[in-house]
Every structure is written in C-alpha cells, then in structure tokens.
Amino acid sequence: MPVPEVFFTVLLPEIEDSAELKVTLHLFWLLAQKKGNPRCVSGNDLRADHVLLRSLKRRGDPRPPEERLHQGLELALARGTLLRIHLRLVSEGDEQAEIIDWYFFNTPRSRKVVN
C-alpha cells in the first residue's frame, strides 16, 4: 500500500504530534505487507511491534513507548485517519472474553467492514 497523495496534501500538514505521525507511517508500512482484504492490524500486534515501540521512545520523555503508541492511535482515530473495531473473543468453557482492537485505514472498503 503506497502512501497516498492525500496523506501529504491533507493529513501531514495537520499532524502536530510525532507519535501520531510515526504510528500512521508505520501502519502504512505494516499494511502494505499484508495480502488480501480487509487490511488491518490488531492492537496486540502493534503493542508487540519492537520496531514501532523503539521509534516511539523519546529521550527525556519518561512515558513508556506503549503510552505514546496509545496516544498516537487515539489522535489518528480522532482525526479520522484510522477506524477501530473491538472484537470480543469468547472461548468455549471460558467465562472471560478477550477484547481485541483492530485498526484499519479509513477507506470506503474499511468502512464497509467496520459498519
């Protein structure tokens, strides 16, 4: 998935937070490697992505990179760049349901999946 022109003409001039920028660019890279549709990535995968977490570390910032990841995702969601769904996984015989977040770029195809 190449970085679309709208990223440079509309989004980039508006993004002020480095975490949002890094998360957005990393998602372009991650989703370009995926095959099939819909192209999405789980929050679990993002939290386990050492390349992404390393890029979110900042000298002098006491916050852990996971907190900056959360910040970047929330800002991208608020801007409308990303869409998120929460899927509840229930295992047979297990009363606890695991909730997994999935992130998509906000495209017509992704909106069909999310809605």
CSV table of C-alpha atoms in Angstrom, one decimal:
chain,number,residue,atom,x,y,z
A,1,MET,CA,0.0,0.0,0.0
A,2,PRO,CA,1.8,3.1,-1.1
A,3,VAL,CA,1.4,6.3,0.9
A,4,PRO,CA,-1.5,8.1,-0.8
A,5,GLU,CA,-1.2,11.6,-2.0
A,6,VAL,CA,-3.9,12.7,0.4
A,7,PHE,CA,-1.5,11.9,3.3
A,8,PHE,CA,0.9,14.6,2.0
A,9,THR,CA,-1.6,17.1,0.9
A,10,VAL,CA,-4.2,16.9,3.7
A,11,LEU,CA,-3.0,14.9,6.7
A,12,LEU,CA,0.7,15.7,7.0
A,13,PRO,CA,0.1,19.5,7.3
A,14,GLU,CA,-2.4,18.9,10.1
A,15,ILE,CA,-0.4,16.3,12.2
A,16,GLU,CA,1.4,18.0,15.0
A,17,ASP,CA,2.2,15.1,17.3
A,18,SER,CA,5.2,12.9,16.5
A,19,ALA,CA,3.5,9.8,18.0
A,20,GLU,CA,0.6,10.2,15.6
A,21,LEU,CA,2.9,10.7,12.7
A,22,LYS,CA,5.0,7.7,13.5
A,23,VAL,CA,2.1,5.4,14.1
A,24,THR,CA,0.4,6.5,10.9
A,25,LEU,CA,3.5,5.9,8.8
A,26,HIS,CA,4.3,2.6,10.5
A,27,LEU,CA,0.7,1.4,9.7
A,28,PHE,CA,1.2,2.3,6.0
A,29,TRP,CA,4.3,0.1,6.1
A,30,LEU,CA,2.7,-2.8,8.0
A,31,LEU,CA,-0.5,-2.9,6.0
A,32,ALA,CA,1.5,-2.8,2.7
A,33,GLN,CA,3.0,-6.1,3.7
A,34,LYS,CA,-0.4,-7.8,4.2
A,35,LYS,CA,-2.3,-9.6,1.5
A,36,GLY,CA,-6.0,-9.8,1.0
A,37,ASN,CA,-8.7,-7.7,2.3
A,38,PRO,CA,-9.5,-6.2,4.6
A,39,ARG,CA,-6.1,-5.0,5.6
A,40,CYS,CA,-6.0,-4.4,9.3
A,41,VAL,CA,-3.7,-4.9,12.3
A,42,SER,CA,-4.6,-5.8,15.9
A,43,GLY,CA,-3.7,-3.7,18.9
A,44,ASN,CA,-1.9,-6.7,20.3
A,45,ASP,CA,0.3,-6.8,17.2
A,46,LEU,CA,1.1,-3.1,17.5
A,47,ARG,CA,2.0,-3.4,21.2
A,48,ALA,CA,4.3,-6.3,20.3
A,49,ASP,CA,6.0,-4.5,17.4
A,50,HIS,CA,9.5,-3.7,18.6
A,51,VAL,CA,10.3,-1.6,15.6
A,52,LEU,CA,7.3,0.6,16.3
A,53,LEU,CA,7.9,0.8,20.0
A,54,ARG,CA,11.6,1.7,19.5
A,55,SER,CA,10.6,4.5,17.2
A,56,LEU,CA,8.2,5.9,19.8
A,57,LYS,CA,10.8,6.2,22.5
A,58,ARG,CA,12.0,9.8,23.1
A,59,ARG,CA,15.0,11.0,25.0
A,60,GLY,CA,13.9,12.9,28.1
A,61,ASP,CA,10.3,11.6,27.9
A,62,PRO,CA,9.6,9.5,31.0
A,63,ARG,CA,6.5,7.9,29.3
A,64,PRO,CA,6.8,4.4,28.1
A,65,PRO,CA,6.5,3.8,24.3
A,66,GLU,CA,3.3,1.9,24.9
A,67,GLU,CA,1.7,5.1,26.2
A,68,ARG,CA,2.9,7.0,23.2
A,69,LEU,CA,1.5,4.3,20.9
A,70,HIS,CA,-1.9,4.7,22.6
A,71,GLN,CA,-1.6,8.5,22.2
A,72,GLY,CA,-0.7,8.2,18.5
A,73,LEU,CA,-3.6,5.8,17.8
A,74,GLU,CA,-6.1,7.9,19.7
A,75,LEU,CA,-5.1,11.0,17.8
A,76,ALA,CA,-5.3,9.2,14.4
A,77,LEU,CA,-8.7,7.9,15.4
A,78,ALA,CA,-9.9,11.3,16.4
A,79,ARG,CA,-8.6,12.8,13.1
A,80,GLY,CA,-10.5,10.1,11.2
A,81,THR,CA,-7.3,8.6,9.6
A,82,LEU,CA,-8.0,5.3,11.3
A,83,LEU,CA,-11.0,3.2,12.2
A,84,ARG,CA,-11.2,0.8,15.1
A,85,ILE,CA,-13.4,-2.1,16.0
A,86,HIS,CA,-13.5,-4.1,19.2
A,87,LEU,CA,-13.9,-7.9,18.7
A,88,ARG,CA,-14.9,-10.0,21.7
A,89,LEU,CA,-13.4,-13.5,21.7
A,90,VAL,CA,-15.1,-16.0,23.9
A,91,SER,CA,-13.5,-19.4,24.3
A,92,GLU,CA,-15.7,-22.4,25.0
A,93,GLY,CA,-15.8,-23.0,28.7
A,94,ASP,CA,-14.1,-19.7,29.5
A,95,GLU,CA,-16.3,-17.1,31.0
A,96,GLN,CA,-13.8,-14.3,30.4
A,97,ALA,CA,-14.0,-12.8,27.0
A,98,GLU,CA,-10.9,-11.2,25.5
A,99,ILE,CA,-11.5,-8.0,23.6
A,100,ILE,CA,-9.1,-7.3,20.7
A,101,ASP,CA,-8.9,-4.0,18.9
A,102,TRP,CA,-8.4,-4.0,15.2
A,103,TYR,CA,-7.2,-0.9,13.3
A,104,PHE,CA,-8.0,0.0,9.6
A,105,PHE,CA,-7.2,3.0,7.5
A,106,ASN,CA,-10.4,5.0,6.9
A,107,THR,CA,-11.2,3.9,3.4
A,108,PRO,CA,-14.6,3.1,1.7
A,109,ARG,CA,-13.7,-0.6,1.9
A,110,SER,CA,-12.7,-0.5,5.5
A,111,ARG,CA,-15.9,1.5,6.4
A,112,LYS,CA,-18.0,-1.4,5.0
A,113,VAL,CA,-16.2,-3.8,7.2
A,114,VAL,CA,-16.4,-1.7,10.3
A,115,ASN,CA,-20.0,-0.8,9.9
